[in-house]
PDB file of C-alpha atoms and ligand atoms in Angstrom:
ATOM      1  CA  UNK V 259     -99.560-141.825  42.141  1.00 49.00           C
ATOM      2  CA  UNK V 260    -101.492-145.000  42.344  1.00 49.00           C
ATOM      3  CA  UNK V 261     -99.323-147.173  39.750  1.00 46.00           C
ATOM      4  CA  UNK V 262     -99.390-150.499  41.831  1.00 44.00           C
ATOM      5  CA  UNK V 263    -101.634-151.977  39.244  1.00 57.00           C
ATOM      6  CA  UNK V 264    -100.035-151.040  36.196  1.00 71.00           C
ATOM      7  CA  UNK V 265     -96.690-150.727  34.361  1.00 84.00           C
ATOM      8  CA  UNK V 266     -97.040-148.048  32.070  1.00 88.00           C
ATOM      9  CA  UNK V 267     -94.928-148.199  28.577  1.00 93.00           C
ATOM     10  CA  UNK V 268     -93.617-145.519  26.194  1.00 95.00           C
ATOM     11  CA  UNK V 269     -93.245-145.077  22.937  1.00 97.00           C
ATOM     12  CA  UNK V 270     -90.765-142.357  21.614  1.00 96.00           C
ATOM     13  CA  UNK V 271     -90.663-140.827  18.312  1.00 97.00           C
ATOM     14  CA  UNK V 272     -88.065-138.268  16.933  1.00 96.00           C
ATOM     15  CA  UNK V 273     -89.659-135.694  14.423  1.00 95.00           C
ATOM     16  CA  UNK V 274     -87.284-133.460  13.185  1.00 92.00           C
ATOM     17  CA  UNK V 275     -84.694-133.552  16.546  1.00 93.00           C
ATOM     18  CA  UNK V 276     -81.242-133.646  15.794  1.00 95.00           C
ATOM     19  CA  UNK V 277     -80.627-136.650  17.619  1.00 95.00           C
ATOM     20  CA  UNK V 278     -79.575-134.939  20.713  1.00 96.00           C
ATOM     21  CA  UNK V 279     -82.474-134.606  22.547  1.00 97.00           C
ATOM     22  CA  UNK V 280     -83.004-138.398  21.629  1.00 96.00           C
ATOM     23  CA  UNK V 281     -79.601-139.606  23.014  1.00 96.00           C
ATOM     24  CA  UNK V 282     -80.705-138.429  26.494  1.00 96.00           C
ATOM     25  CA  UNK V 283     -84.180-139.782  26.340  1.00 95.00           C
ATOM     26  CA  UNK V 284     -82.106-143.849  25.368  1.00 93.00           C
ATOM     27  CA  UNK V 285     -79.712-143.143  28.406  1.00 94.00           C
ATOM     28  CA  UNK V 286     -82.886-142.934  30.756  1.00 93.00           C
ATOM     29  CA  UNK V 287     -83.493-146.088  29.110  1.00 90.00           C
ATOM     30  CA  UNK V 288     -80.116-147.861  30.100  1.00 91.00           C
ATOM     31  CA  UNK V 289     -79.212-148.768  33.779  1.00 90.00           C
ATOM     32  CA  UNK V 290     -77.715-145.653  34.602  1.00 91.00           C
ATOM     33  CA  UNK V 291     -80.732-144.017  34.657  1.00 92.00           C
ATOM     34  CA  UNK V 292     -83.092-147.230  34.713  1.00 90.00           C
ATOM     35  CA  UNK V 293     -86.643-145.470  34.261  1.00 87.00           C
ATOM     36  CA  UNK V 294     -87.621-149.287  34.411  1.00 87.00           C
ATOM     37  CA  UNK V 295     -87.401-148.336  38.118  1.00 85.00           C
ATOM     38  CA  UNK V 296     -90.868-146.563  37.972  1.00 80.00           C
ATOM     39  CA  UNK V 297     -92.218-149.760  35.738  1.00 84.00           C
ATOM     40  CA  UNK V 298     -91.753-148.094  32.318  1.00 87.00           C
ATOM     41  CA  UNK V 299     -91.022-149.938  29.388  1.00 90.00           C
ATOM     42  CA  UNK V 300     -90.269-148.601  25.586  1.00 92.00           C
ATOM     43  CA  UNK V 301     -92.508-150.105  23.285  1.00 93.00           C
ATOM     44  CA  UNK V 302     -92.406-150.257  19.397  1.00 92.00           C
ATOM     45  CA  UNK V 303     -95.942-150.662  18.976  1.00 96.00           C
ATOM     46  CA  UNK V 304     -98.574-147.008  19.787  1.00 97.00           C
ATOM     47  CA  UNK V 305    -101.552-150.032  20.917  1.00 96.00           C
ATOM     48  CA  UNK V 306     -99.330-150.918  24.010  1.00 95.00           C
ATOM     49  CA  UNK V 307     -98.306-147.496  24.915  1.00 96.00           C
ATOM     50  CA  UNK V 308     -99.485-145.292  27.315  1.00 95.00           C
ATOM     51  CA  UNK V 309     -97.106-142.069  26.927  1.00 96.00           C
ATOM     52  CA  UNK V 310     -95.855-140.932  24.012  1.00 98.00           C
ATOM     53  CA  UNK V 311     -92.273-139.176  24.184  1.00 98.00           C
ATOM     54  CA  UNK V 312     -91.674-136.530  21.255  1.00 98.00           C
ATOM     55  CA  UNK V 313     -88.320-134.955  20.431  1.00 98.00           C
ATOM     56  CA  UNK V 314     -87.653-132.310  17.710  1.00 97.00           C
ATOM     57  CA  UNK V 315     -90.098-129.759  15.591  1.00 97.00           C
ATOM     58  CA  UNK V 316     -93.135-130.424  13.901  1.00 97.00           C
ATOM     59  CA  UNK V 317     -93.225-130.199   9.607  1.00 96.00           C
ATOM     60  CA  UNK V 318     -94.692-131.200   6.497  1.00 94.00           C
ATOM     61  CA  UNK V 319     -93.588-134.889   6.943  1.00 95.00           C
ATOM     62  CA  UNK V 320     -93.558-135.627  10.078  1.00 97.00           C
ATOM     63  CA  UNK V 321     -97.101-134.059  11.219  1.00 97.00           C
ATOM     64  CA  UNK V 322     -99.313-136.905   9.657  1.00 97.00           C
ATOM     65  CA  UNK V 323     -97.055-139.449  11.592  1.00 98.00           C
ATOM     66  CA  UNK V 324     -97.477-137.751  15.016  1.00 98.00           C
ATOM     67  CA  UNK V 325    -100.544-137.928  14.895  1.00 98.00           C
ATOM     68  CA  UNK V 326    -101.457-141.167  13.572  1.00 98.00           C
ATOM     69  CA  UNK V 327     -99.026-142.780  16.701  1.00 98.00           C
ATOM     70  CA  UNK V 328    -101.087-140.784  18.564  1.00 98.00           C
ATOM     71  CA  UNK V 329    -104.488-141.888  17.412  1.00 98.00           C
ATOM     72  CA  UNK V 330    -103.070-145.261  17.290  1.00 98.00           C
ATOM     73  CA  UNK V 331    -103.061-145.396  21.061  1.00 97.00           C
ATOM     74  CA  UNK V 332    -105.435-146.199  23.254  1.00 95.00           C
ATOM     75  CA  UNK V 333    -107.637-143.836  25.798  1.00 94.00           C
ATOM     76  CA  UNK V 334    -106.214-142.811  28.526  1.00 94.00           C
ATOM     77  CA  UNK V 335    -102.710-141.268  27.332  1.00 96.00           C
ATOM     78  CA  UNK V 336    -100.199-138.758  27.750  1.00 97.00           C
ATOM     79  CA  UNK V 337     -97.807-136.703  25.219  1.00 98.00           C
ATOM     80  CA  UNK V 338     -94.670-135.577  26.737  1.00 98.00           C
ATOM     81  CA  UNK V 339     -93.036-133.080  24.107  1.00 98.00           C
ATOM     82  CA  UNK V 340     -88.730-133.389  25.348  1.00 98.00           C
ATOM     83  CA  UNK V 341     -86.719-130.793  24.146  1.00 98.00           C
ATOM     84  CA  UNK V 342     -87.151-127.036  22.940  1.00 97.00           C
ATOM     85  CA  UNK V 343     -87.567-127.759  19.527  1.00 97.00           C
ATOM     86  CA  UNK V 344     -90.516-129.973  20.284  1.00 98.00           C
ATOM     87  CA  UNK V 345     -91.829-127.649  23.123  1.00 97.00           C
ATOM     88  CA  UNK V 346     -91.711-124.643  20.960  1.00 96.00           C
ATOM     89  CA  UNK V 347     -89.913-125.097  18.083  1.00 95.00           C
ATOM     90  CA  UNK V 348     -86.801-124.004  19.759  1.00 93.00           C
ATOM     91  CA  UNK V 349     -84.500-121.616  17.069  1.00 92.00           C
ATOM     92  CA  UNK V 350     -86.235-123.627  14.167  1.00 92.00           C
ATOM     93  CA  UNK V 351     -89.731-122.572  14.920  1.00 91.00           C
ATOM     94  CA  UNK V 352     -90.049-119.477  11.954  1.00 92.00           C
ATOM     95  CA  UNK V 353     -87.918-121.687   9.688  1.00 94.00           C
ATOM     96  CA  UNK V 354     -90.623-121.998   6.520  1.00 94.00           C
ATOM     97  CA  UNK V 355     -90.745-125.803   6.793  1.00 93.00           C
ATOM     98  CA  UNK V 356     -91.531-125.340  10.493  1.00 95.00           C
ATOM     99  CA  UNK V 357     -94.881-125.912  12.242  1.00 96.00           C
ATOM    100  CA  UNK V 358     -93.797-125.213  15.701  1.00 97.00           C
ATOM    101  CA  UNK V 359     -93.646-127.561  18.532  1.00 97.00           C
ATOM    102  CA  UNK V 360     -95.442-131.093  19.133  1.00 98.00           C
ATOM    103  CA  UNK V 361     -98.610-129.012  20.374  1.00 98.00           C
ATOM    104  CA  UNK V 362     -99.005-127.299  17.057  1.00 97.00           C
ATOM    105  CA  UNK V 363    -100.132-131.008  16.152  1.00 98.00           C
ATOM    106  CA  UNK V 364    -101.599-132.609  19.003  1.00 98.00           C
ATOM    107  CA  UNK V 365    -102.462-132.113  22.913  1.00 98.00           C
ATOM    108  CA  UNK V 366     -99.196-131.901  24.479  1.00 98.00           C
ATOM    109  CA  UNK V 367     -99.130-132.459  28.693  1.00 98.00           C
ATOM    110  CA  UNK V 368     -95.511-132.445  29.566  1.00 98.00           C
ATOM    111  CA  UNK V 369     -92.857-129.863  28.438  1.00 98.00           C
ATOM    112  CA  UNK V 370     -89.574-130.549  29.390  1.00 98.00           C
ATOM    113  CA  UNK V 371     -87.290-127.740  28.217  1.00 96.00           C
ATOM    114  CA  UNK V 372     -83.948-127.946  27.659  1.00 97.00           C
ATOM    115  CA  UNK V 373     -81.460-128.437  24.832  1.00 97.00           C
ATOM    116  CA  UNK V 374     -80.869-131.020  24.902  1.00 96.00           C
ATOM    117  CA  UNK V 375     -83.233-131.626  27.161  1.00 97.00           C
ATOM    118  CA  UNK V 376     -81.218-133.563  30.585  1.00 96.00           C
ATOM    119  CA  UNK V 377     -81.971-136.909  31.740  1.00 95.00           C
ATOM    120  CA  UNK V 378     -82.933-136.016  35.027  1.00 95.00           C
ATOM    121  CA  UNK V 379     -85.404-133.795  33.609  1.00 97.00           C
ATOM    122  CA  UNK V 380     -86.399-136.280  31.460  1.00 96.00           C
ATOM    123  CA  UNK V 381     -87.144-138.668  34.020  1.00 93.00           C
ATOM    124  CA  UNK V 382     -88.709-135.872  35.877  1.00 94.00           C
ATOM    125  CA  UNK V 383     -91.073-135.093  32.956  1.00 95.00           C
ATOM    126  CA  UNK V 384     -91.623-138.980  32.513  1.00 92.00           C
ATOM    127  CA  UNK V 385     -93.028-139.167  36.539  1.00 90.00           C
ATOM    128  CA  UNK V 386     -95.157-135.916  35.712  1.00 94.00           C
ATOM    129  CA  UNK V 387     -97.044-137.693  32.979  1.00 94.00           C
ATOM    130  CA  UNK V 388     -97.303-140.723  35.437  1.00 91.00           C
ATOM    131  CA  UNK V 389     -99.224-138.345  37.597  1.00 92.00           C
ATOM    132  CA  UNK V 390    -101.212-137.540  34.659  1.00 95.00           C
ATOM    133  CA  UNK V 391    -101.855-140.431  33.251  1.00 93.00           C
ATOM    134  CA  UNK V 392    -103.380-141.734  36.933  1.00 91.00           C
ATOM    135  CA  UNK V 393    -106.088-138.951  36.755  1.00 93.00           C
ATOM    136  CA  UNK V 394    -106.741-139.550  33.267  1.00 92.00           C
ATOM    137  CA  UNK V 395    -106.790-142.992  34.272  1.00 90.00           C
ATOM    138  CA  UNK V 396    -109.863-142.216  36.821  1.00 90.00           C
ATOM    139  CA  UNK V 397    -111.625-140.204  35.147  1.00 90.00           C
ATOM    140  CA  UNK V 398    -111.603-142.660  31.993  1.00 86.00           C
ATOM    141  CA  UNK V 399    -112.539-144.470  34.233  1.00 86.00           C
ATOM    142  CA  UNK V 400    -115.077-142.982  36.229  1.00 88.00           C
ATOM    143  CA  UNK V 401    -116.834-141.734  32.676  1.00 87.00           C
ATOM    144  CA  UNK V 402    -117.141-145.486  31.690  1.00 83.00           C
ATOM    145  CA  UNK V 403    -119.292-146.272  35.094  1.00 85.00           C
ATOM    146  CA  UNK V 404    -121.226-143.319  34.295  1.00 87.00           C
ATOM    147  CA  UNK V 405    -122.343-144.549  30.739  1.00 85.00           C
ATOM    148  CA  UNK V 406    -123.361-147.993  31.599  1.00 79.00           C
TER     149      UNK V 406
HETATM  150  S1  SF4 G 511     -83.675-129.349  21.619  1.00 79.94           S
HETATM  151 FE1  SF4 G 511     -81.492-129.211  20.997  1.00 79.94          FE
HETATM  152  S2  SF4 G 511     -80.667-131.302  21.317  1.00 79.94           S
HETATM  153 FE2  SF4 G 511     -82.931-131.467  21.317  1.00 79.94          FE
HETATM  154  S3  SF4 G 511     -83.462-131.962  19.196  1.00 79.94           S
HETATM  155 FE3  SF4 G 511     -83.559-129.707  19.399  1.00 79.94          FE
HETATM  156  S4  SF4 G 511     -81.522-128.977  18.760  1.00 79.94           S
HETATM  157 FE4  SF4 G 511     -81.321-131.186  19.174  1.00 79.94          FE
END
């Protein structure tokens, strides 16, 4: 990773998660986990963020939310999907209201299974998407040089 120049920040939406998977991804928050250590901060607002953190299964309602966070934020980002119900669905996934997991509406990188998913792998799955995000990063920004 080459994150000297940038803090990135998160912003974390529960779809249909049972609040469990949620708990763990707020304790990586706190100072026993501190994921500030690595720069990241949670934002409330999708314009300032640069990963986007999604617990539980995708439905009816919560599908046209997804994605408008996610087309809310800017070019280059990552989707980490925490949890099995948002990496697959988990046991909810041939329920009738039930889509499947956050992939089944939009591009997911990062699965971290797990339920609920554990901070550590949380945290692990957060520095994966770092590592994403930093080759996104170059080749956003090596397809801007080429169109000028
Ligand atoms: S994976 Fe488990 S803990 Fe996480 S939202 Fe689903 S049921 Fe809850």
């Amino acid at each position: 990773m080459s994150f000297a120049t940038k803090s990135p920040w998160i912003i974390h939406y529960a779809a249909t998660s049972c609040n469990g998977c949620d708990i763990e991804v707020l304790a990586c928050l706190t100072p026993l986990y501190d994921v500030e250590r690595f720069g990241i901060i949670n934002s409330g607002n999708p314009k300032h963020a640069d990963i986007f953190l999604v617990t539980g299964s995708v439905n009816e309602q919560n599908l046209p939310v997804i994605r408008q966070i996610y087309d809310q934020m800017l070019e280059p980002k990552v989707v980490v999907a925490i949890g099995i119900c948002a990496t697959s669905g988990g046991v909810f996934r041939e329920c009738y209201n039930t889509y499947g997991g956050v992939d089944s509406a939009i591009p997911v990188d990062v699965y971290v299974p797990g339920c609920a998913a554990r901070p550590q792998a949380i945290i692990d799955g957060v520095v994966t998407a770092l590592g994403v995000l930093d080759a996104k990063s170059a080749a956003f920004a090596q397809s801007k040089k080429e169109a000028s």
